[in-house]
Amino acid sequence: MSPSWKTPGCKHWNCWSPCRPSWKHCRDQGRSLMEVLGLPISAYWIEPLLIGVQILLILLAGYVLQRVVGGFLTGLGERYPLPPELLVPVRGGLRWLIMGSAFVFVLGRLGVSATVLWTALSGFVAVAAVAFFAMWSVLSNLLCAILIFTIGPFRIGDMVELVDTLDKPGVKGRVVAINLMFTTLIETPEAGGALVQVPNSQFFQKSVRRWRGSDLFPQMVAAKPADEQD
């Protein structure tokens, strides 16, 4: 190519050169273009404006994603009998996760070093891992509560029995409440009729016998006249 095609005072053939010209070169070219087109924006403001637009797009994407996730969780709660005390912390955790990710991307566009971000993220993950192992028993019960509500191995009103061994009978009673940590059973009158709180994880570690509440109801109705006769 003839040297006459070069931009005066520049090492590059044009701004689209594969050697990635410097910002100063592109700024000068942009200033010349703005002067030719007669636009009122100075070339010095092009880069800040582009960064501002990118930040706005990142925040908009985070907001839209947050709304989509919230709508999905709402639909999930309407489809399955999930309690509000379960959906509220899950929705809050996902909201903070999305906002934190958007904040990291914004810092990256503002020129924060990727090494600094990676170091901070690694430290956060390490602390979260330690907290995860320290709270494993609590988190396992929480996860099992989610499985109980979604899969439905038993429901409120059913009679369940945890089978330990053949020689040692397990806990047996009617399910009266299910929360994020425990499943509350009321024992049979023969066993004393006490309330027993069983950790949710126990139902996935042992064999469980189940009698549906609808199956027990006809038996109770049939036994009622005999009681009245007594």
JSON list of C-alpha atoms in Angstrom, two decimals:
[
{"chain": "A", "resi": 1, "resn": "MET", "atom": "CA", "xyz": [0.00, 0.00, 0.00]},
{"chain": "A", "resi": 2, "resn": "SER", "atom": "CA", "xyz": [1.23, 3.44, -0.85]},
{"chain": "A", "resi": 3, "resn": "PRO", "atom": "CA", "xyz": [2.47, 5.61, 2.06]},
{"chain": "A", "resi": 4, "resn": "SER", "atom": "CA", "xyz": [0.13, 8.33, 0.86]},
{"chain": "A", "resi": 5, "resn": "TRP", "atom": "CA", "xyz": [-2.73, 6.36, 2.43]},
{"chain": "A", "resi": 6, "resn": "LYS", "atom": "CA", "xyz": [-1.31, 6.80, 5.91]},
{"chain": "A", "resi": 7, "resn": "THR", "atom": "CA", "xyz": [-2.82, 9.19, 8.38]},
{"chain": "A", "resi": 8, "resn": "PRO", "atom": "CA", "xyz": [-0.39, 12.08, 8.93]},
{"chain": "A", "resi": 9, "resn": "GLY", "atom": "CA", "xyz": [1.61, 11.63, 12.11]},
{"chain": "A", "resi": 10, "resn": "CYS", "atom": "CA", "xyz": [0.34, 8.07, 12.74]},
{"chain": "A", "resi": 11, "resn": "LYS", "atom": "CA", "xyz": [2.06, 4.68, 12.55]},
{"chain": "A", "resi": 12, "resn": "HIS", "atom": "CA", "xyz": [-1.11, 2.82, 11.61]},
{"chain": "A", "resi": 13, "resn": "TRP", "atom": "CA", "xyz": [-2.82, 2.54, 8.24]},
{"chain": "A", "resi": 14, "resn": "ASN", "atom": "CA", "xyz": [-6.26, 3.05, 9.80]},
{"chain": "A", "resi": 15, "resn": "CYS", "atom": "CA", "xyz": [-8.24, 2.51, 13.01]},
{"chain": "A", "resi": 16, "resn": "TRP", "atom": "CA", "xyz": [-9.20, -1.01, 11.97]},
{"chain": "A", "resi": 17, "resn": "SER", "atom": "CA", "xyz": [-5.63, -2.19, 11.71]},
{"chain": "A", "resi": 18, "resn": "PRO", "atom": "CA", "xyz": [-5.06, -5.71, 13.11]},
{"chain": "A", "resi": 19, "resn": "CYS", "atom": "CA", "xyz": [-2.21, -4.35, 15.28]},
{"chain": "A", "resi": 20, "resn": "ARG", "atom": "CA", "xyz": [-4.80, -2.73, 17.64]},
{"chain": "A", "resi": 21, "resn": "PRO", "atom": "CA", "xyz": [-3.81, 0.97, 17.59]},
{"chain": "A", "resi": 22, "resn": "SER", "atom": "CA", "xyz": [-3.61, 2.90, 20.83]},
{"chain": "A", "resi": 23, "resn": "TRP", "atom": "CA", "xyz": [-6.48, 4.84, 22.37]},
{"chain": "A", "resi": 24, "resn": "LYS", "atom": "CA", "xyz": [-4.68, 8.09, 21.58]},
{"chain": "A", "resi": 25, "resn": "HIS", "atom": "CA", "xyz": [-4.68, 7.24, 17.89]},
{"chain": "A", "resi": 26, "resn": "CYS", "atom": "CA", "xyz": [-8.36, 6.25, 17.88]},
{"chain": "A", "resi": 27, "resn": "ARG", "atom": "CA", "xyz": [-9.20, 9.33, 19.95]},
{"chain": "A", "resi": 28, "resn": "ASP", "atom": "CA", "xyz": [-7.54, 11.56, 17.37]},
{"chain": "A", "resi": 29, "resn": "GLN", "atom": "CA", "xyz": [-9.36, 9.77, 14.58]},
{"chain": "A", "resi": 30, "resn": "GLY", "atom": "CA", "xyz": [-12.65, 10.09, 16.48]},
{"chain": "A", "resi": 31, "resn": "ARG", "atom": "CA", "xyz": [-12.05, 13.79, 17.06]},
{"chain": "A", "resi": 32, "resn": "SER", "atom": "CA", "xyz": [-11.43, 14.30, 13.36]},
{"chain": "A", "resi": 33, "resn": "LEU", "atom": "CA", "xyz": [-14.61, 12.38, 12.54]},
{"chain": "A", "resi": 34, "resn": "MET", "atom": "CA", "xyz": [-16.64, 14.43, 15.03]},
{"chain": "A", "resi": 35, "resn": "GLU", "atom": "CA", "xyz": [-15.28, 17.62, 13.50]},
{"chain": "A", "resi": 36, "resn": "VAL", "atom": "CA", "xyz": [-16.18, 16.45, 10.00]},
{"chain": "A", "resi": 37, "resn": "LEU", "atom": "CA", "xyz": [-19.70, 15.40, 11.01]},
{"chain": "A", "resi": 38, "resn": "GLY", "atom": "CA", "xyz": [-20.21, 18.50, 13.11]},
{"chain": "A", "resi": 39, "resn": "LEU", "atom": "CA", "xyz": [-21.43, 16.56, 16.16]},
{"chain": "A", "resi": 40, "resn": "PRO", "atom": "CA", "xyz": [-21.37, 18.47, 19.46]},
{"chain": "A", "resi": 41, "resn": "ILE", "atom": "CA", "xyz": [-19.83, 15.61, 21.53]},
{"chain": "A", "resi": 42, "resn": "SER", "atom": "CA", "xyz": [-16.10, 15.80, 22.02]},
{"chain": "A", "resi": 43, "resn": "ALA", "atom": "CA", "xyz": [-14.00, 12.74, 21.28]},
{"chain": "A", "resi": 44, "resn": "TYR", "atom": "CA", "xyz": [-12.70, 12.81, 24.86]},
{"chain": "A", "resi": 45, "resn": "TRP", "atom": "CA", "xyz": [-16.19, 11.84, 26.06]},
{"chain": "A", "resi": 46, "resn": "ILE", "atom": "CA", "xyz": [-16.64, 8.84, 23.77]},
{"chain": "A", "resi": 47, "resn": "GLU", "atom": "CA", "xyz": [-14.98, 6.29, 26.05]},
{"chain": "A", "resi": 48, "resn": "PRO", "atom": "CA", "xyz": [-16.75, 7.45, 29.28]},
{"chain": "A", "resi": 49, "resn": "LEU", "atom": "CA", "xyz": [-20.08, 7.42, 27.47]},
{"chain": "A", "resi": 50, "resn": "LEU", "atom": "CA", "xyz": [-19.48, 3.91, 26.16]},
{"chain": "A", "resi": 51, "resn": "ILE", "atom": "CA", "xyz": [-18.55, 2.70, 29.66]},
{"chain": "A", "resi": 52, "resn": "GLY", "atom": "CA", "xyz": [-21.67, 4.35, 31.08]},
{"chain": "A", "resi": 53, "resn": "VAL", "atom": "CA", "xyz": [-23.87, 2.66, 28.48]},
{"chain": "A", "resi": 54, "resn": "GLN", "atom": "CA", "xyz": [-22.26, -0.71, 29.24]},
{"chain": "A", "resi": 55, "resn": "ILE", "atom": "CA", "xyz": [-22.83, -0.24, 32.99]},
{"chain": "A", "resi": 56, "resn": "LEU", "atom": "CA", "xyz": [-26.47, 0.64, 32.38]},
{"chain": "A", "resi": 57, "resn": "LEU", "atom": "CA", "xyz": [-26.89, -2.47, 30.23]},
{"chain": "A", "resi": 58, "resn": "ILE", "atom": "CA", "xyz": [-25.31, -4.64, 32.95]},
{"chain": "A", "resi": 59, "resn": "LEU", "atom": "CA", "xyz": [-27.64, -3.20, 35.60]},
{"chain": "A", "resi": 60, "resn": "LEU", "atom": "CA", "xyz": [-30.64, -3.62, 33.29]},
{"chain": "A", "resi": 61, "resn": "ALA", "atom": "CA", "xyz": [-29.71, -7.24, 32.59]},
{"chain": "A", "resi": 62, "resn": "GLY", "atom": "CA", "xyz": [-29.35, -7.90, 36.33]},
{"chain": "A", "resi": 63, "resn": "TYR", "atom": "CA", "xyz": [-32.75, -6.36, 37.02]},
{"chain": "A", "resi": 64, "resn": "VAL", "atom": "CA", "xyz": [-34.45, -8.37, 34.26]},
{"chain": "A", "resi": 65, "resn": "LEU", "atom": "CA", "xyz": [-32.78, -11.59, 35.44]},
{"chain": "A", "resi": 66, "resn": "GLN", "atom": "CA", "xyz": [-33.87, -10.87, 39.00]},
{"chain": "A", "resi": 67, "resn": "ARG", "atom": "CA", "xyz": [-37.47, -10.40, 37.88]},
{"chain": "A", "resi": 68, "resn": "VAL", "atom": "CA", "xyz": [-37.39, -13.60, 35.82]},
{"chain": "A", "resi": 69, "resn": "VAL", "atom": "CA", "xyz": [-36.01, -15.62, 38.75]},
{"chain": "A", "resi": 70, "resn": "GLY", "atom": "CA", "xyz": [-38.60, -14.10, 41.10]},
{"chain": "A", "resi": 71, "resn": "GLY", "atom": "CA", "xyz": [-41.42, -15.01, 38.71]},
{"chain": "A", "resi": 72, "resn": "PHE", "atom": "CA", "xyz": [-40.08, -18.54, 38.37]},
{"chain": "A", "resi": 73, "resn": "LEU", "atom": "CA", "xyz": [-39.98, -19.00, 42.15]},
{"chain": "A", "resi": 74, "resn": "THR", "atom": "CA", "xyz": [-43.50, -17.60, 42.47]},
{"chain": "A", "resi": 75, "resn": "GLY", "atom": "CA", "xyz": [-44.78, -20.07, 39.88]},
{"chain": "A", "resi": 76, "resn": "LEU", "atom": "CA", "xyz": [-42.90, -22.87, 41.62]},
{"chain": "A", "resi": 77, "resn": "GLY", "atom": "CA", "xyz": [-44.53, -21.95, 44.93]},
{"chain": "A", "resi": 78, "resn": "GLU", "atom": "CA", "xyz": [-47.98, -22.01, 43.30]},
{"chain": "A", "resi": 79, "resn": "ARG", "atom": "CA", "xyz": [-47.35, -25.38, 41.66]},
{"chain": "A", "resi": 80, "resn": "TYR", "atom": "CA", "xyz": [-45.90, -27.12, 44.72]},
{"chain": "A", "resi": 81, "resn": "PRO", "atom": "CA", "xyz": [-47.00, -26.61, 48.34]},
{"chain": "A", "resi": 82, "resn": "LEU", "atom": "CA", "xyz": [-43.84, -24.73, 49.28]},
{"chain": "A", "resi": 83, "resn": "PRO", "atom": "CA", "xyz": [-44.09, -22.66, 52.48]},
{"chain": "A", "resi": 84, "resn": "PRO", "atom": "CA", "xyz": [-43.32, -18.91, 52.38]},
{"chain": "A", "resi": 85, "resn": "GLU", "atom": "CA", "xyz": [-40.53, -19.33, 54.95]},
{"chain": "A", "resi": 86, "resn": "LEU", "atom": "CA", "xyz": [-38.71, -21.43, 52.34]},
{"chain": "A", "resi": 87, "resn": "LEU", "atom": "CA", "xyz": [-39.29, -19.23, 49.29]},
{"chain": "A", "resi": 88, "resn": "VAL", "atom": "CA", "xyz": [-38.38, -15.94, 50.98]},
{"chain": "A", "resi": 89, "resn": "PRO", "atom": "CA", "xyz": [-34.75, -16.84, 51.87]},
{"chain": "A", "resi": 90, "resn": "VAL", "atom": "CA", "xyz": [-34.19, -18.58, 48.52]},
{"chain": "A", "resi": 91, "resn": "ARG", "atom": "CA", "xyz": [-35.49, -15.54, 46.63]},
{"chain": "A", "resi": 92, "resn": "GLY", "atom": "CA", "xyz": [-33.37, -13.22, 48.77]},
{"chain": "A", "resi": 93, "resn": "GLY", "atom": "CA", "xyz": [-30.23, -15.31, 48.29]},
{"chain": "A", "resi": 94, "resn": "LEU", "atom": "CA", "xyz": [-30.64, -15.43, 44.51]},
{"chain": "A", "resi": 95, "resn": "ARG", "atom": "CA", "xyz": [-31.33, -11.68, 44.45]},
{"chain": "A", "resi": 96, "resn": "TRP", "atom": "CA", "xyz": [-28.10, -10.94, 46.31]},
{"chain": "A", "resi": 97, "resn": "LEU", "atom": "CA", "xyz": [-26.20, -13.35, 44.06]},
{"chain": "A", "resi": 98, "resn": "ILE", "atom": "CA", "xyz": [-27.43, -11.60, 40.92]},
{"chain": "A", "resi": 99, "resn": "MET", "atom": "CA", "xyz": [-26.73, -8.15, 42.36]},
{"chain": "A", "resi": 100, "resn": "GLY", "atom": "CA", "xyz": [-23.24, -9.21, 43.45]},
{"chain": "A", "resi": 101, "resn": "SER", "atom": "CA", "xyz": [-22.45, -10.61, 40.00]},
{"chain": "A", "resi": 102, "resn": "ALA", "atom": "CA", "xyz": [-23.65, -7.41, 38.35]},
{"chain": "A", "resi": 103, "resn": "PHE", "atom": "CA", "xyz": [-21.53, -5.37, 40.78]},
{"chain": "A", "resi": 104, "resn": "VAL", "atom": "CA", "xyz": [-18.44, -7.41, 39.86]},
{"chain": "A", "resi": 105, "resn": "PHE", "atom": "CA", "xyz": [-19.07, -6.81, 36.15]},
{"chain": "A", "resi": 106, "resn": "VAL", "atom": "CA", "xyz": [-19.52, -3.09, 36.79]},
{"chain": "A", "resi": 107, "resn": "LEU", "atom": "CA", "xyz": [-16.21, -2.95, 38.67]},
{"chain": "A", "resi": 108, "resn": "GLY", "atom": "CA", "xyz": [-14.57, -4.70, 35.75]},
{"chain": "A", "resi": 109, "resn": "ARG", "atom": "CA", "xyz": [-15.89, -2.09, 33.32]},
{"chain": "A", "resi": 110, "resn": "LEU", "atom": "CA", "xyz": [-14.63, 0.68, 35.63]},
{"chain": "A", "resi": 111, "resn": "GLY", "atom": "CA", "xyz": [-11.10, -0.64, 35.32]},
{"chain": "A", "resi": 112, "resn": "VAL", "atom": "CA", "xyz": [-10.70, -2.66, 38.50]},
{"chain": "A", "resi": 113, "resn": "SER", "atom": "CA", "xyz": [-8.04, -5.31, 38.00]},
{"chain": "A", "resi": 114, "resn": "ALA", "atom": "CA", "xyz": [-9.29, -8.81, 37.27]},
{"chain": "A", "resi": 115, "resn": "THR", "atom": "CA", "xyz": [-6.65, -10.15, 39.68]},
{"chain": "A", "resi": 116, "resn": "VAL", "atom": "CA", "xyz": [-8.13, -8.12, 42.52]},
{"chain": "A", "resi": 117, "resn": "LEU", "atom": "CA", "xyz": [-11.63, -9.33, 41.70]},
{"chain": "A", "resi": 118, "resn": "TRP", "atom": "CA", "xyz": [-10.48, -12.93, 41.47]},
{"chain": "A", "resi": 119, "resn": "THR", "atom": "CA", "xyz": [-8.65, -12.67, 44.82]},
{"chain": "A", "resi": 120, "resn": "ALA", "atom": "CA", "xyz": [-11.71, -11.22, 46.52]},
{"chain": "A", "resi": 121, "resn": "LEU", "atom": "CA", "xyz": [-13.97, -13.85, 44.95]},
{"chain": "A", "resi": 122, "resn": "SER", "atom": "CA", "xyz": [-11.62, -16.67, 45.99]},
{"chain": "A", "resi": 123, "resn": "GLY", "atom": "CA", "xyz": [-11.57, -15.41, 49.58]},
{"chain": "A", "resi": 124, "resn": "PHE", "atom": "CA", "xyz": [-15.34, -15.19, 49.62]},
{"chain": "A", "resi": 125, "resn": "VAL", "atom": "CA", "xyz": [-15.68, -18.74, 48.26]},
{"chain": "A", "resi": 126, "resn": "ALA", "atom": "CA", "xyz": [-13.21, -20.05, 50.86]},
{"chain": "A", "resi": 127, "resn": "VAL", "atom": "CA", "xyz": [-15.15, -18.43, 53.71]},
{"chain": "A", "resi": 128, "resn": "ALA", "atom": "CA", "xyz": [-18.43, -19.74, 52.27]},
{"chain": "A", "resi": 129, "resn": "ALA", "atom": "CA", "xyz": [-16.97, -23.26, 52.04]},
{"chain": "A", "resi": 130, "resn": "VAL", "atom": "CA", "xyz": [-15.89, -23.18, 55.69]},
{"chain": "A", "resi": 131, "resn": "ALA", "atom": "CA", "xyz": [-19.31, -21.91, 56.74]},
{"chain": "A", "resi": 132, "resn": "PHE", "atom": "CA", "xyz": [-20.95, -24.60, 54.58]},
{"chain": "A", "resi": 133, "resn": "PHE", "atom": "CA", "xyz": [-19.11, -27.43, 56.33]},
{"chain": "A", "resi": 134, "resn": "ALA", "atom": "CA", "xyz": [-19.73, -25.85, 59.74]},
{"chain": "A", "resi": 135, "resn": "MET", "atom": "CA", "xyz": [-23.47, -25.66, 59.06]},
{"chain": "A", "resi": 136, "resn": "TRP", "atom": "CA", "xyz": [-23.77, -28.92, 57.16]},
{"chain": "A", "resi": 137, "resn": "SER", "atom": "CA", "xyz": [-26.33, -30.44, 59.55]},
{"chain": "A", "resi": 138, "resn": "VAL", "atom": "CA", "xyz": [-28.56, -27.38, 59.27]},
{"chain": "A", "resi": 139, "resn": "LEU", "atom": "CA", "xyz": [-28.21, -27.18, 55.50]},
{"chain": "A", "resi": 140, "resn": "SER", "atom": "CA", "xyz": [-28.89, -30.90, 55.09]},
{"chain": "A", "resi": 141, "resn": "ASN", "atom": "CA", "xyz": [-32.18, -30.53, 56.98]},
{"chain": "A", "resi": 142, "resn": "LEU", "atom": "CA", "xyz": [-33.04, -27.51, 54.83]},
{"chain": "A", "resi": 143, "resn": "LEU", "atom": "CA", "xyz": [-32.33, -29.43, 51.63]},
{"chain": "A", "resi": 144, "resn": "CYS", "atom": "CA", "xyz": [-34.34, -32.41, 52.86]},
{"chain": "A", "resi": 145, "resn": "ALA", "atom": "CA", "xyz": [-37.25, -30.08, 53.67]},
{"chain": "A", "resi": 146, "resn": "ILE", "atom": "CA", "xyz": [-37.18, -28.87, 50.06]},
{"chain": "A", "resi": 147, "resn": "LEU", "atom": "CA", "xyz": [-37.24, -32.49, 48.86]},
{"chain": "A", "resi": 148, "resn": "ILE", "atom": "CA", "xyz": [-40.13, -33.33, 51.18]},
{"chain": "A", "resi": 149, "resn": "PHE", "atom": "CA", "xyz": [-42.19, -30.42, 49.86]},
{"chain": "A", "resi": 150, "resn": "THR", "atom": "CA", "xyz": [-41.39, -31.10, 46.19]},
{"chain": "A", "resi": 151, "resn": "ILE", "atom": "CA", "xyz": [-41.24, -34.92, 46.00]},
{"chain": "A", "resi": 152, "resn": "GLY", "atom": "CA", "xyz": [-43.88, -35.51, 48.67]},
{"chain": "A", "resi": 153, "resn": "PRO", "atom": "CA", "xyz": [-42.82, -38.81, 50.31]},
{"chain": "A", "resi": 154, "resn": "PHE", "atom": "CA", "xyz": [-45.45, -38.03, 52.95]},
{"chain": "A", "resi": 155, "resn": "ARG", "atom": "CA", "xyz": [-47.83, -35.23, 53.80]},
{"chain": "A", "resi": 156, "resn": "ILE", "atom": "CA", "xyz": [-49.49, -33.72, 56.83]},
{"chain": "A", "resi": 157, "resn": "GLY", "atom": "CA", "xyz": [-52.04, -36.17, 58.19]},
{"chain": "A", "resi": 158, "resn": "ASP", "atom": "CA", "xyz": [-50.15, -39.31, 57.13]},
{"chain": "A", "resi": 159, "resn": "MET", "atom": "CA", "xyz": [-48.93, -41.91, 59.59]},
{"chain": "A", "resi": 160, "resn": "VAL", "atom": "CA", "xyz": [-45.19, -42.58, 59.25]},
{"chain": "A", "resi": 161, "resn": "GLU", "atom": "CA", "xyz": [-42.72, -44.80, 61.04]},
{"chain": "A", "resi": 162, "resn": "LEU", "atom": "CA", "xyz": [-38.93, -44.62, 60.96]},
{"chain": "A", "resi": 163, "resn": "VAL", "atom": "CA", "xyz": [-37.55, -48.15, 60.80]},
{"chain": "A", "resi": 164, "resn": "ASP", "atom": "CA", "xyz": [-34.21, -48.52, 62.60]},
{"chain": "A", "resi": 165, "resn": "THR", "atom": "CA", "xyz": [-33.73, -52.29, 62.99]},
{"chain": "A", "resi": 166, "resn": "LEU", "atom": "CA", "xyz": [-35.93, -55.31, 63.43]},
{"chain": "A", "resi": 167, "resn": "ASP", "atom": "CA", "xyz": [-35.16, -55.50, 67.14]},
{"chain": "A", "resi": 168, "resn": "LYS", "atom": "CA", "xyz": [-35.45, -51.78, 67.85]},
{"chain": "A", "resi": 169, "resn": "PRO", "atom": "CA", "xyz": [-38.70, -50.10, 66.84]},
{"chain": "A", "resi": 170, "resn": "GLY", "atom": "CA", "xyz": [-38.46, -46.60, 65.43]},
{"chain": "A", "resi": 171, "resn": "VAL", "atom": "CA", "xyz": [-40.49, -43.46, 65.90]},
{"chain": "A", "resi": 172, "resn": "LYS", "atom": "CA", "xyz": [-44.09, -43.77, 64.75]},
{"chain": "A", "resi": 173, "resn": "GLY", "atom": "CA", "xyz": [-46.75, -41.10, 64.65]},
{"chain": "A", "resi": 174, "resn": "ARG", "atom": "CA", "xyz": [-49.01, -38.88, 62.60]},
{"chain": "A", "resi": 175, "resn": "VAL", "atom": "CA", "xyz": [-47.46, -35.94, 60.74]},
{"chain": "A", "resi": 176, "resn": "VAL", "atom": "CA", "xyz": [-48.88, -32.71, 62.13]},
{"chain": "A", "resi": 177, "resn": "ALA", "atom": "CA", "xyz": [-46.33, -30.11, 60.91]},
{"chain": "A", "resi": 178, "resn": "ILE", "atom": "CA", "xyz": [-43.36, -29.77, 58.54]},
{"chain": "A", "resi": 179, "resn": "ASN", "atom": "CA", "xyz": [-40.91, -26.86, 58.72]},
{"chain": "A", "resi": 180, "resn": "LEU", "atom": "CA", "xyz": [-37.42, -26.17, 57.41]},
{"chain": "A", "resi": 181, "resn": "MET", "atom": "CA", "xyz": [-35.69, -28.14, 60.18]},
{"chain": "A", "resi": 182, "resn": "PHE", "atom": "CA", "xyz": [-38.05, -30.69, 61.69]},
{"chain": "A", "resi": 183, "resn": "THR", "atom": "CA", "xyz": [-41.08, -32.82, 60.94]},
{"chain": "A", "resi": 184, "resn": "THR", "atom": "CA", "xyz": [-43.39, -32.94, 63.95]},
{"chain": "A", "resi": 185, "resn": "LEU", "atom": "CA", "xyz": [-45.14, -36.24, 64.72]},
{"chain": "A", "resi": 186, "resn": "ILE", "atom": "CA", "xyz": [-47.75, -37.00, 67.32]},
{"chain": "A", "resi": 187, "resn": "GLU", "atom": "CA", "xyz": [-47.31, -40.52, 68.66]},
{"chain": "A", "resi": 188, "resn": "THR", "atom": "CA", "xyz": [-50.10, -43.03, 68.89]},
{"chain": "A", "resi": 189, "resn": "PRO", "atom": "CA", "xyz": [-52.06, -43.18, 72.16]},
{"chain": "A", "resi": 190, "resn": "GLU", "atom": "CA", "xyz": [-50.42, -46.52, 72.93]},
{"chain": "A", "resi": 191, "resn": "ALA", "atom": "CA", "xyz": [-47.00, -44.83, 72.83]},
{"chain": "A", "resi": 192, "resn": "GLY", "atom": "CA", "xyz": [-48.09, -41.94, 75.02]},
{"chain": "A", "resi": 193, "resn": "GLY", "atom": "CA", "xyz": [-49.37, -39.42, 72.44]},
{"chain": "A", "resi": 194, "resn": "ALA", "atom": "CA", "xyz": [-46.33, -37.14, 72.81]},
{"chain": "A", "resi": 195, "resn": "LEU", "atom": "CA", "xyz": [-45.10, -34.72, 70.16]},
{"chain": "A", "resi": 196, "resn": "VAL", "atom": "CA", "xyz": [-41.83, -35.81, 68.54]},
{"chain": "A", "resi": 197, "resn": "GLN", "atom": "CA", "xyz": [-39.69, -33.53, 66.36]},
{"chain": "A", "resi": 198, "resn": "VAL", "atom": "CA", "xyz": [-37.68, -35.55, 63.85]},
{"chain": "A", "resi": 199, "resn": "PRO", "atom": "CA", "xyz": [-34.90, -33.87, 61.79]},
{"chain": "A", "resi": 200, "resn": "ASN", "atom": "CA", "xyz": [-35.85, -33.88, 58.13]},
{"chain": "A", "resi": 201, "resn": "SER", "atom": "CA", "xyz": [-32.61, -35.58, 57.10]},
{"chain": "A", "resi": 202, "resn": "GLN", "atom": "CA", "xyz": [-33.59, -38.70, 59.08]},
{"chain": "A", "resi": 203, "resn": "PHE", "atom": "CA", "xyz": [-36.33, -39.49, 56.57]},
{"chain": "A", "resi": 204, "resn": "PHE", "atom": "CA", "xyz": [-33.69, -39.86, 53.83]},
{"chain": "A", "resi": 205, "resn": "GLN", "atom": "CA", "xyz": [-31.25, -41.90, 55.92]},
{"chain": "A", "resi": 206, "resn": "LYS", "atom": "CA", "xyz": [-33.62, -44.61, 57.14]},
{"chain": "A", "resi": 207, "resn": "SER", "atom": "CA", "xyz": [-36.45, -46.71, 55.82]},
{"chain": "A", "resi": 208, "resn": "VAL", "atom": "CA", "xyz": [-39.87, -45.15, 56.27]},
{"chain": "A", "resi": 209, "resn": "ARG", "atom": "CA", "xyz": [-43.25, -46.85, 56.55]},
{"chain": "A", "resi": 210, "resn": "ARG", "atom": "CA", "xyz": [-46.16, -44.70, 55.47]},
{"chain": "A", "resi": 211, "resn": "TRP", "atom": "CA", "xyz": [-49.91, -44.94, 55.86]},
{"chain": "A", "resi": 212, "resn": "ARG", "atom": "CA", "xyz": [-51.91, -42.31, 54.06]},
{"chain": "A", "resi": 213, "resn": "GLY", "atom": "CA", "xyz": [-54.33, -40.27, 56.09]},
{"chain": "A", "resi": 214, "resn": "SER", "atom": "CA", "xyz": [-57.15, -41.07, 53.66]},
{"chain": "A", "resi": 215, "resn": "ASP", "atom": "CA", "xyz": [-56.50, -44.78, 54.16]},
{"chain": "A", "resi": 216, "resn": "LEU", "atom": "CA", "xyz": [-56.69, -44.46, 57.94]},
{"chain": "A", "resi": 217, "resn": "PHE", "atom": "CA", "xyz": [-59.87, -42.39, 57.98]},
{"chain": "A", "resi": 218, "resn": "PRO", "atom": "CA", "xyz": [-62.30, -45.22, 57.06]},
{"chain": "A", "resi": 219, "resn": "GLN", "atom": "CA", "xyz": [-60.77, -47.40, 59.79]},
{"chain": "A", "resi": 220, "resn": "MET", "atom": "CA", "xyz": [-61.32, -44.65, 62.36]},
{"chain": "A", "resi": 221, "resn": "VAL", "atom": "CA", "xyz": [-64.94, -44.23, 61.22]},
{"chain": "A", "resi": 222, "resn": "ALA", "atom": "CA", "xyz": [-65.54, -47.97, 61.42]},
{"chain": "A", "resi": 223, "resn": "ALA", "atom": "CA", "xyz": [-64.08, -48.11, 64.91]},
{"chain": "A", "resi": 224, "resn": "LYS", "atom": "CA", "xyz": [-66.18, -45.20, 66.18]},
{"chain": "A", "resi": 225, "resn": "PRO", "atom": "CA", "xyz": [-69.46, -47.11, 66.79]},
{"chain": "A", "resi": 226, "resn": "ALA", "atom": "CA", "xyz": [-67.62, -49.68, 68.89]},
{"chain": "A", "resi": 227, "resn": "ASP", "atom": "CA", "xyz": [-66.25, -46.87, 71.04]},
{"chain": "A", "resi": 228, "resn": "GLU", "atom": "CA", "xyz": [-69.70, -45.35, 71.39]},
{"chain": "A", "resi": 229, "resn": "GLN", "atom": "CA", "xyz": [-71.11, -48.68, 72.46]},
{"chain": "A", "resi": 230, "resn": "ASP", "atom": "CA", "xyz": [-68.52, -48.83, 75.22]}
]
